[in-house]
Amino acid sequence: PEIRFTATLTGAGGGSAGALGLAASAIVGGLARTVVVVCGVQQAVLRYGTYSSSHPADPYSSFYLYSGLVSPGQAFALLARRHMHLYGTTREQFCEVSLSTRLNALSNPAALMKKPMTKEDYFNAPMISDPHCLFDFCLESDGAVAAVVTGSERAKDLKQKPAYILASTQGGSGDWGRSLYWFNMPDDVFASSGHRTVAKQLYEMAGVGPKDIDVAQIYDHFTSQVIMQLEDYGFCKRGEGGPFVASGAIRYKGGSIPLNTDGGQLSCAYIWGMSHVKEAVEQIRGTAVNQVKDAELCLVTGGPSNIPMSGLILRR
């Protein structure tokens, strides 16, 4: 009957992880007792893959539309190609991101993609925007996810086992703030996910580091950006994300940091980052389909996009 607090962090996936932090801040600040964080996507109305070209041209968009940057797929392909040029990253390494998440999706009843994928399937797929082929792109899905955030004392009495918000932050590099389509940024920022400042703030807030993370849900709208986020969050050194994933490090079975255990946005569903939040909660509760044994900490990232971008760490 009475709404005491309402806020929107962003209309896109960059703020998905930070939305829970926004809810938590309202509770800690006494503005609310319980907050429902909601995200819904109806891609039939506005397909993300044609986002730019679905709007009328204006003086700003004319700068990039007529250079062929008609969707995020073309825009992020430029970052991927620059990363390849600077660090020797390969399409075989992008392929590993796609294959590992598809393998996770096969055991998830809720995942959309149920067909096994091989390396041959990946390299035979249509090239959409070089170096991104069909399987480097996330899905386009209709769906919704809601997360209920409340105080820790209240959560103790609830039916479901709580997942505690250890830290959540949002923002991003000021240089990266000019990201989508206005690529006027320094070279080392260009070939990144723009998450370095978010990662630094998040780890400082949580009092942990990348070695403490047991499982991660990394925003995977493009395989190349998964590699760059792994670098920005310190799981490997800058420029070494490609060899890191090629080593099997992100595999659910045998990997040092199991990644996108529900199949991610590449193979489970694309709900603009909130499906990653859902999977993170289930990992911490111990109820995930591909459960990581004794998972204590789970990292969630909001998509590399226009600022704000965000990060979240949930604890058991």
mmCIF file of C-alpha atoms in Angstrom:
data_model
loop_
_atom_site.group_PDB
_atom_site.id
_atom_site.type_symbol
_atom_site.label_atom_id
_atom_site.label_comp_id
_atom_site.label_asym_id
_atom_site.label_seq_id
_atom_site.Cartn_x
_atom_site.Cartn_y
_atom_site.Cartn_z
ATOM 1 C CA PRO A 1 0.000 0.000 0.000
ATOM 2 C CA GLU A 2 2.923 2.354 0.488
ATOM 3 C CA ILE A 3 6.189 2.595 -1.449
ATOM 4 C CA ARG A 4 8.951 4.222 0.601
ATOM 5 C CA PHE A 5 11.880 3.994 -1.804
ATOM 6 C CA THR A 6 12.411 3.707 -5.554
ATOM 7 C CA ALA A 7 15.492 4.193 -7.726
ATOM 8 C CA THR A 8 16.945 3.146 -11.062
ATOM 9 C CA LEU A 9 20.676 2.631 -11.394
ATOM 10 C CA THR A 10 20.695 2.208 -15.167
ATOM 11 C CA GLY A 11 18.473 1.061 -17.974
ATOM 12 C CA ALA A 12 21.094 -1.362 -19.277
ATOM 13 C CA GLY A 13 23.160 -4.274 -17.998
ATOM 14 C CA GLY A 14 26.071 -2.223 -16.680
ATOM 15 C CA GLY A 15 24.314 -1.549 -13.382
ATOM 16 C CA SER A 16 22.804 -4.979 -12.787
ATOM 17 C CA ALA A 17 25.288 -6.049 -10.096
ATOM 18 C CA GLY A 18 25.262 -2.611 -8.488
ATOM 19 C CA ALA A 19 21.477 -2.538 -8.215
ATOM 20 C CA LEU A 20 21.645 -4.838 -5.200
ATOM 21 C CA GLY A 21 24.140 -2.472 -3.599
ATOM 22 C CA LEU A 22 21.761 0.421 -4.240
ATOM 23 C CA ALA A 23 19.004 -1.530 -2.488
ATOM 24 C CA ALA A 24 21.326 -2.375 0.403
ATOM 25 C CA SER A 25 22.324 1.263 0.826
ATOM 26 C CA ALA A 26 18.669 2.232 1.130
ATOM 27 C CA ILE A 27 18.183 -0.376 3.861
ATOM 28 C CA VAL A 28 21.350 0.579 5.747
ATOM 29 C CA GLY A 29 20.399 4.252 5.432
ATOM 30 C CA GLY A 30 16.954 3.643 6.900
ATOM 31 C CA LEU A 31 15.072 4.589 3.741
ATOM 32 C CA ALA A 32 13.604 1.115 3.278
ATOM 33 C CA ARG A 33 13.235 -2.230 5.041
ATOM 34 C CA THR A 34 12.877 -4.513 2.013
ATOM 35 C CA VAL A 35 13.607 -3.700 -1.627
ATOM 36 C CA VAL A 36 12.731 -5.755 -4.702
ATOM 37 C CA VAL A 37 15.257 -5.318 -7.516
ATOM 38 C CA VAL A 38 13.556 -5.992 -10.844
ATOM 39 C CA CYS A 39 14.800 -6.373 -14.411
ATOM 40 C CA GLY A 40 12.640 -7.381 -17.351
ATOM 41 C CA VAL A 41 13.601 -7.745 -21.002
ATOM 42 C CA GLN A 42 11.279 -7.982 -23.982
ATOM 43 C CA GLN A 43 13.614 -8.180 -26.949
ATOM 44 C CA ALA A 44 10.811 -8.349 -29.500
ATOM 45 C CA VAL A 45 10.122 -4.670 -28.850
ATOM 46 C CA LEU A 46 13.722 -3.405 -29.040
ATOM 47 C CA ARG A 47 16.363 -5.871 -30.119
ATOM 48 C CA TYR A 48 19.696 -5.121 -28.476
ATOM 49 C CA GLY A 49 21.544 -6.305 -31.568
ATOM 50 C CA THR A 50 20.085 -3.439 -33.613
ATOM 51 C CA TYR A 51 20.063 -0.895 -30.803
ATOM 52 C CA SER A 52 21.736 1.984 -32.653
ATOM 53 C CA SER A 53 20.065 1.537 -35.993
ATOM 54 C CA SER A 54 16.618 1.359 -34.376
ATOM 55 C CA HIS A 55 16.820 5.047 -33.391
ATOM 56 C CA PRO A 56 16.663 8.037 -35.766
ATOM 57 C CA ALA A 57 20.042 9.439 -36.733
ATOM 58 C CA ASP A 58 21.177 12.627 -34.997
ATOM 59 C CA PRO A 59 24.440 14.621 -35.136
ATOM 60 C CA TYR A 60 25.993 12.439 -32.433
ATOM 61 C CA SER A 61 24.993 9.058 -33.841
ATOM 62 C CA SER A 62 25.987 10.113 -37.349
ATOM 63 C CA PHE A 63 29.587 10.017 -36.126
ATOM 64 C CA TYR A 64 29.473 6.236 -35.713
ATOM 65 C CA LEU A 65 26.446 4.879 -37.593
ATOM 66 C CA TYR A 66 27.923 5.667 -40.979
ATOM 67 C CA SER A 67 31.184 4.022 -39.995
ATOM 68 C CA GLY A 68 29.256 0.754 -39.680
ATOM 69 C CA LEU A 69 28.850 0.807 -35.889
ATOM 70 C CA VAL A 70 25.164 -0.053 -35.965
ATOM 71 C CA SER A 71 25.090 -2.203 -32.828
ATOM 72 C CA PRO A 72 27.186 -3.115 -29.786
ATOM 73 C CA GLY A 73 28.474 -6.115 -31.738
ATOM 74 C CA GLN A 74 30.350 -3.880 -34.155
ATOM 75 C CA ALA A 75 31.503 -1.495 -31.429
ATOM 76 C CA PHE A 76 32.959 -4.158 -29.141
ATOM 77 C CA ALA A 77 34.611 -5.868 -32.100
ATOM 78 C CA LEU A 78 36.944 -2.874 -32.282
ATOM 79 C CA LEU A 79 38.028 -3.409 -28.673
ATOM 80 C CA ALA A 80 38.492 -7.120 -29.301
ATOM 81 C CA ARG A 81 40.652 -6.477 -32.349
ATOM 82 C CA ARG A 82 42.791 -3.982 -30.441
ATOM 83 C CA HIS A 83 43.294 -6.488 -27.618
ATOM 84 C CA MET A 84 44.394 -9.055 -30.200
ATOM 85 C CA HIS A 85 46.843 -6.554 -31.703
ATOM 86 C CA LEU A 86 48.372 -5.506 -28.384
ATOM 87 C CA TYR A 87 48.528 -8.845 -26.592
ATOM 88 C CA GLY A 88 48.286 -11.602 -29.198
ATOM 89 C CA THR A 89 44.819 -12.722 -28.118
ATOM 90 C CA THR A 90 43.279 -15.216 -30.550
ATOM 91 C CA ARG A 91 39.880 -16.378 -31.729
ATOM 92 C CA GLU A 92 40.733 -19.808 -30.310
ATOM 93 C CA GLN A 93 40.722 -18.151 -26.888
ATOM 94 C CA PHE A 94 37.363 -16.475 -27.561
ATOM 95 C CA CYS A 95 36.157 -19.932 -28.601
ATOM 96 C CA GLU A 96 37.087 -21.395 -25.205
ATOM 97 C CA VAL A 97 34.826 -18.878 -23.451
ATOM 98 C CA SER A 98 31.950 -19.884 -25.713
ATOM 99 C CA LEU A 99 32.578 -23.628 -25.376
ATOM 100 C CA SER A 100 32.912 -23.608 -21.580
ATOM 101 C CA THR A 101 29.672 -21.701 -21.032
ATOM 102 C CA ARG A 102 27.780 -23.897 -23.497
ATOM 103 C CA LEU A 103 28.979 -26.959 -21.605
ATOM 104 C CA ASN A 104 27.538 -25.476 -18.402
ATOM 105 C CA ALA A 105 24.224 -24.773 -20.135
ATOM 106 C CA LEU A 106 23.784 -28.407 -21.195
ATOM 107 C CA SER A 107 23.197 -29.496 -17.583
ATOM 108 C CA ASN A 108 20.943 -26.533 -16.745
ATOM 109 C CA PRO A 109 17.241 -27.270 -17.386
ATOM 110 C CA ALA A 110 16.495 -23.531 -17.554
ATOM 111 C CA ALA A 111 19.085 -22.778 -20.255
ATOM 112 C CA LEU A 112 17.900 -21.922 -23.753
ATOM 113 C CA MET A 113 20.808 -23.531 -25.620
ATOM 114 C CA LYS A 114 20.687 -27.326 -25.381
ATOM 115 C CA LYS A 115 22.777 -28.332 -28.384
ATOM 116 C CA PRO A 116 26.379 -29.341 -27.692
ATOM 117 C CA MET A 117 28.982 -27.136 -29.364
ATOM 118 C CA THR A 118 32.335 -28.146 -30.775
ATOM 119 C CA LYS A 119 35.323 -26.087 -31.818
ATOM 120 C CA GLU A 120 34.370 -26.841 -35.418
ATOM 121 C CA ASP A 121 30.863 -25.479 -34.814
ATOM 122 C CA TYR A 122 32.380 -22.261 -33.511
ATOM 123 C CA PHE A 123 34.717 -21.694 -36.424
ATOM 124 C CA ASN A 124 32.084 -22.677 -39.011
ATOM 125 C CA ALA A 125 29.616 -20.142 -37.584
ATOM 126 C CA PRO A 126 28.881 -16.954 -39.564
ATOM 127 C CA MET A 127 31.199 -14.030 -38.937
ATOM 128 C CA ILE A 128 29.028 -11.187 -37.641
ATOM 129 C CA SER A 129 31.610 -8.477 -36.990
ATOM 130 C CA ASP A 130 35.241 -9.556 -37.269
ATOM 131 C CA PRO A 131 36.602 -10.974 -34.967
ATOM 132 C CA HIS A 132 33.193 -11.755 -33.422
ATOM 133 C CA CYS A 133 31.300 -14.652 -34.965
ATOM 134 C CA LEU A 134 27.798 -15.822 -34.091
ATOM 135 C CA PHE A 135 28.897 -17.664 -30.942
ATOM 136 C CA ASP A 136 30.830 -14.689 -29.573
ATOM 137 C CA PHE A 137 27.488 -12.895 -29.129
ATOM 138 C CA CYS A 138 25.101 -13.353 -26.223
ATOM 139 C CA LEU A 139 21.562 -14.544 -26.780
ATOM 140 C CA GLU A 140 18.552 -12.285 -27.154
ATOM 141 C CA SER A 141 15.890 -13.392 -24.708
ATOM 142 C CA ASP A 142 12.551 -12.472 -23.208
ATOM 143 C CA GLY A 143 12.530 -12.844 -19.440
ATOM 144 C CA ALA A 144 12.667 -11.269 -16.013
ATOM 145 C CA VAL A 145 14.488 -11.695 -12.723
ATOM 146 C CA ALA A 146 13.675 -10.229 -9.321
ATOM 147 C CA ALA A 147 15.904 -10.203 -6.239
ATOM 148 C CA VAL A 148 14.551 -9.481 -2.763
ATOM 149 C CA VAL A 149 16.970 -7.518 -0.571
ATOM 150 C CA THR A 150 16.347 -7.064 3.135
ATOM 151 C CA GLY A 151 18.254 -6.620 6.389
ATOM 152 C CA SER A 152 20.350 -9.459 7.760
ATOM 153 C CA GLU A 153 18.272 -9.792 10.929
ATOM 154 C CA ARG A 154 15.065 -10.133 8.912
ATOM 155 C CA ALA A 155 16.719 -12.599 6.540
ATOM 156 C CA LYS A 156 17.462 -15.038 9.360
ATOM 157 C CA ASP A 157 13.745 -15.811 9.746
ATOM 158 C CA LEU A 158 12.989 -16.341 6.063
ATOM 159 C CA LYS A 159 12.282 -19.620 4.297
ATOM 160 C CA GLN A 160 15.235 -19.379 1.905
ATOM 161 C CA LYS A 161 18.834 -19.428 3.059
ATOM 162 C CA PRO A 162 20.181 -15.862 2.667
ATOM 163 C CA ALA A 163 23.065 -14.776 0.460
ATOM 164 C CA TYR A 164 24.788 -11.839 2.136
ATOM 165 C CA ILE A 165 25.945 -8.775 0.212
ATOM 166 C CA LEU A 166 29.587 -8.453 1.196
ATOM 167 C CA ALA A 167 30.261 -5.545 -1.175
ATOM 168 C CA SER A 168 28.690 -3.789 -4.143
ATOM 169 C CA THR A 169 29.847 -0.745 -6.040
ATOM 170 C CA GLN A 170 29.209 1.018 -9.315
ATOM 171 C CA GLY A 171 30.901 3.588 -11.513
ATOM 172 C CA GLY A 172 33.830 3.041 -13.837
ATOM 173 C CA SER A 173 36.787 4.700 -15.479
ATOM 174 C CA GLY A 174 36.066 8.263 -16.580
ATOM 175 C CA ASP A 175 37.790 7.490 -19.859
ATOM 176 C CA TRP A 176 35.548 4.488 -20.360
ATOM 177 C CA GLY A 177 32.526 6.734 -19.839
ATOM 178 C CA ARG A 178 32.890 7.725 -23.481
ATOM 179 C CA SER A 179 32.795 4.074 -24.473
ATOM 180 C CA LEU A 180 29.984 2.882 -26.662
ATOM 181 C CA TYR A 181 30.575 4.450 -30.079
ATOM 182 C CA TRP A 182 32.683 7.395 -28.882
ATOM 183 C CA PHE A 183 36.029 5.629 -28.598
ATOM 184 C CA ASN A 184 38.163 8.626 -27.675
ATOM 185 C CA MET A 185 40.100 7.001 -24.839
ATOM 186 C CA PRO A 186 43.704 6.013 -24.022
ATOM 187 C CA ASP A 187 44.964 2.816 -25.608
ATOM 188 C CA ASP A 188 45.255 0.754 -22.417
ATOM 189 C CA VAL A 189 41.686 1.686 -21.456
ATOM 190 C CA PHE A 190 40.399 0.998 -24.966
ATOM 191 C CA ALA A 191 41.607 -2.610 -24.880
ATOM 192 C CA SER A 192 39.871 -3.356 -21.572
ATOM 193 C CA SER A 193 36.450 -3.789 -20.030
ATOM 194 C CA GLY A 194 36.604 -0.435 -18.234
ATOM 195 C CA HIS A 195 36.138 -2.235 -14.900
ATOM 196 C CA ARG A 196 39.513 -1.601 -13.244
ATOM 197 C CA THR A 197 38.251 1.148 -10.940
ATOM 198 C CA VAL A 198 35.112 -0.839 -10.099
ATOM 199 C CA ALA A 199 37.210 -3.908 -9.263
ATOM 200 C CA LYS A 200 39.581 -1.897 -7.070
ATOM 201 C CA GLN A 201 36.729 -0.306 -5.123
ATOM 202 C CA LEU A 202 34.886 -3.606 -4.791
ATOM 203 C CA TYR A 203 37.842 -5.549 -3.407
ATOM 204 C CA GLU A 204 38.722 -2.741 -1.004
ATOM 205 C CA MET A 205 35.146 -2.594 0.252
ATOM 206 C CA ALA A 206 34.968 -6.381 0.697
ATOM 207 C CA GLY A 207 38.446 -6.772 2.170
ATOM 208 C CA VAL A 208 39.202 -9.638 -0.216
ATOM 209 C CA GLY A 209 41.076 -10.167 -3.476
ATOM 210 C CA PRO A 210 40.675 -12.237 -6.633
ATOM 211 C CA LYS A 211 42.321 -15.275 -5.008
ATOM 212 C CA ASP A 212 39.491 -15.370 -2.444
ATOM 213 C CA ILE A 213 36.725 -15.658 -5.067
ATOM 214 C CA ASP A 214 35.376 -19.207 -5.445
ATOM 215 C CA VAL A 215 33.065 -18.728 -8.429
ATOM 216 C CA ALA A 216 32.318 -15.802 -10.753
ATOM 217 C CA GLN A 217 29.430 -14.686 -12.907
ATOM 218 C CA ILE A 218 31.097 -12.407 -15.454
ATOM 219 C CA TYR A 219 28.911 -10.342 -17.776
ATOM 220 C CA ASP A 220 29.249 -12.126 -21.107
ATOM 221 C CA HIS A 221 27.558 -10.094 -23.816
ATOM 222 C CA PHE A 222 30.692 -10.846 -25.884
ATOM 223 C CA THR A 223 33.364 -13.489 -25.326
ATOM 224 C CA SER A 224 36.143 -10.930 -25.766
ATOM 225 C CA GLN A 225 34.805 -8.842 -22.905
ATOM 226 C CA VAL A 226 34.864 -11.852 -20.577
ATOM 227 C CA ILE A 227 38.608 -12.101 -21.195
ATOM 228 C CA MET A 228 39.109 -8.385 -20.554
ATOM 229 C CA GLN A 229 37.064 -8.473 -17.341
ATOM 230 C CA LEU A 230 39.124 -11.389 -16.023
ATOM 231 C CA GLU A 231 42.146 -9.126 -16.452
ATOM 232 C CA ASP A 232 40.486 -6.078 -14.885
ATOM 233 C CA TYR A 233 39.371 -8.115 -11.851
ATOM 234 C CA GLY A 234 42.874 -9.443 -11.302
ATOM 235 C CA PHE A 235 42.425 -13.133 -12.085
ATOM 236 C CA CYS A 236 45.354 -12.774 -14.462
ATOM 237 C CA LYS A 237 47.669 -9.996 -15.589
ATOM 238 C CA ARG A 238 46.699 -7.448 -18.219
ATOM 239 C CA GLY A 239 47.054 -8.977 -21.665
ATOM 240 C CA GLU A 240 47.113 -12.545 -20.320
ATOM 241 C CA GLY A 241 43.370 -13.186 -20.329
ATOM 242 C CA GLY A 242 43.499 -15.209 -23.535
ATOM 243 C CA PRO A 243 46.065 -17.770 -22.346
ATOM 244 C CA PHE A 244 44.320 -17.817 -18.953
ATOM 245 C CA VAL A 245 41.015 -19.053 -20.399
ATOM 246 C CA ALA A 246 42.818 -21.359 -22.856
ATOM 247 C CA SER A 247 44.389 -23.133 -19.859
ATOM 248 C CA GLY A 248 40.932 -24.303 -18.729
ATOM 249 C CA ALA A 249 40.914 -21.905 -15.771
ATOM 250 C CA ILE A 250 37.252 -20.910 -16.229
ATOM 251 C CA ARG A 251 35.860 -24.431 -16.631
ATOM 252 C CA TYR A 252 33.283 -25.600 -14.091
ATOM 253 C CA LYS A 253 35.146 -28.873 -13.663
ATOM 254 C CA GLY A 254 38.830 -28.446 -12.952
ATOM 255 C CA GLY A 255 39.046 -24.679 -13.370
ATOM 256 C CA SER A 256 40.615 -22.336 -10.837
ATOM 257 C CA ILE A 257 37.712 -19.859 -11.172
ATOM 258 C CA PRO A 258 34.519 -21.553 -12.460
ATOM 259 C CA LEU A 259 32.725 -19.033 -14.644
ATOM 260 C CA ASN A 260 29.088 -18.452 -15.581
ATOM 261 C CA THR A 261 28.014 -21.771 -14.168
ATOM 262 C CA ASP A 262 24.439 -21.601 -15.482
ATOM 263 C CA GLY A 263 25.605 -21.158 -19.088
ATOM 264 C CA GLY A 264 25.789 -17.381 -18.878
ATOM 265 C CA GLN A 265 24.280 -14.945 -21.317
ATOM 266 C CA LEU A 266 26.011 -16.758 -24.167
ATOM 267 C CA SER A 267 24.068 -20.002 -23.681
ATOM 268 C CA CYS A 268 21.541 -19.751 -20.809
ATOM 269 C CA ALA A 269 19.640 -16.473 -21.267
ATOM 270 C CA TYR A 270 20.314 -12.773 -21.654
ATOM 271 C CA ILE A 271 18.440 -10.836 -18.960
ATOM 272 C CA TRP A 272 20.906 -7.927 -18.936
ATOM 273 C CA GLY A 273 22.993 -9.273 -16.066
ATOM 274 C CA MET A 274 20.265 -10.207 -13.605
ATOM 275 C CA SER A 275 20.440 -13.905 -14.490
ATOM 276 C CA HIS A 276 24.036 -13.711 -13.221
ATOM 277 C CA VAL A 277 22.736 -12.332 -9.922
ATOM 278 C CA LYS A 278 20.239 -15.204 -9.716
ATOM 279 C CA GLU A 279 22.964 -17.779 -10.356
ATOM 280 C CA ALA A 280 25.231 -16.144 -7.780
ATOM 281 C CA VAL A 281 22.525 -16.371 -5.106
ATOM 282 C CA GLU A 282 21.983 -20.053 -5.900
ATOM 283 C CA GLN A 283 25.728 -20.763 -5.743
ATOM 284 C CA ILE A 284 25.930 -19.158 -2.298
ATOM 285 C CA ARG A 285 22.842 -21.030 -1.108
ATOM 286 C CA GLY A 286 24.281 -24.301 -2.415
ATOM 287 C CA THR A 287 21.320 -24.951 -4.724
ATOM 288 C CA ALA A 288 22.848 -24.264 -8.155
ATOM 289 C CA VAL A 289 22.602 -26.877 -10.895
ATOM 290 C CA ASN A 290 26.362 -26.763 -11.453
ATOM 291 C CA GLN A 291 27.219 -26.197 -7.819
ATOM 292 C CA VAL A 292 30.774 -25.217 -6.945
ATOM 293 C CA LYS A 293 31.699 -27.179 -3.829
ATOM 294 C CA ASP A 294 32.007 -25.122 -0.626
ATOM 295 C CA ALA A 295 31.545 -21.827 -2.465
ATOM 296 C CA GLU A 296 31.978 -19.022 0.073
ATOM 297 C CA LEU A 297 32.327 -15.962 -2.200
ATOM 298 C CA CYS A 298 30.804 -15.267 -5.603
ATOM 299 C CA LEU A 299 31.708 -12.308 -7.825
ATOM 300 C CA VAL A 300 29.120 -10.799 -10.160
ATOM 301 C CA THR A 301 29.869 -8.097 -12.721
ATOM 302 C CA GLY A 302 27.605 -5.699 -14.568
ATOM 303 C CA GLY A 303 28.218 -5.320 -18.261
ATOM 304 C CA PRO A 304 30.998 -3.275 -19.810
ATOM 305 C CA SER A 305 28.869 -0.496 -21.252
ATOM 306 C CA ASN A 306 28.318 3.179 -20.662
ATOM 307 C CA ILE A 307 28.878 4.251 -17.067
ATOM 308 C CA PRO A 308 27.709 3.095 -14.581
ATOM 309 C CA MET A 309 29.212 -0.358 -14.584
ATOM 310 C CA SER A 310 29.137 -2.358 -11.402
ATOM 311 C CA GLY A 311 30.370 -5.257 -9.307
ATOM 312 C CA LEU A 312 28.945 -7.373 -6.515
ATOM 313 C CA ILE A 313 30.378 -9.936 -4.105
ATOM 314 C CA LEU A 314 27.973 -12.258 -2.306
ATOM 315 C CA ARG A 315 29.035 -14.380 0.656
ATOM 316 C CA ARG A 316 27.646 -17.444 2.334
#
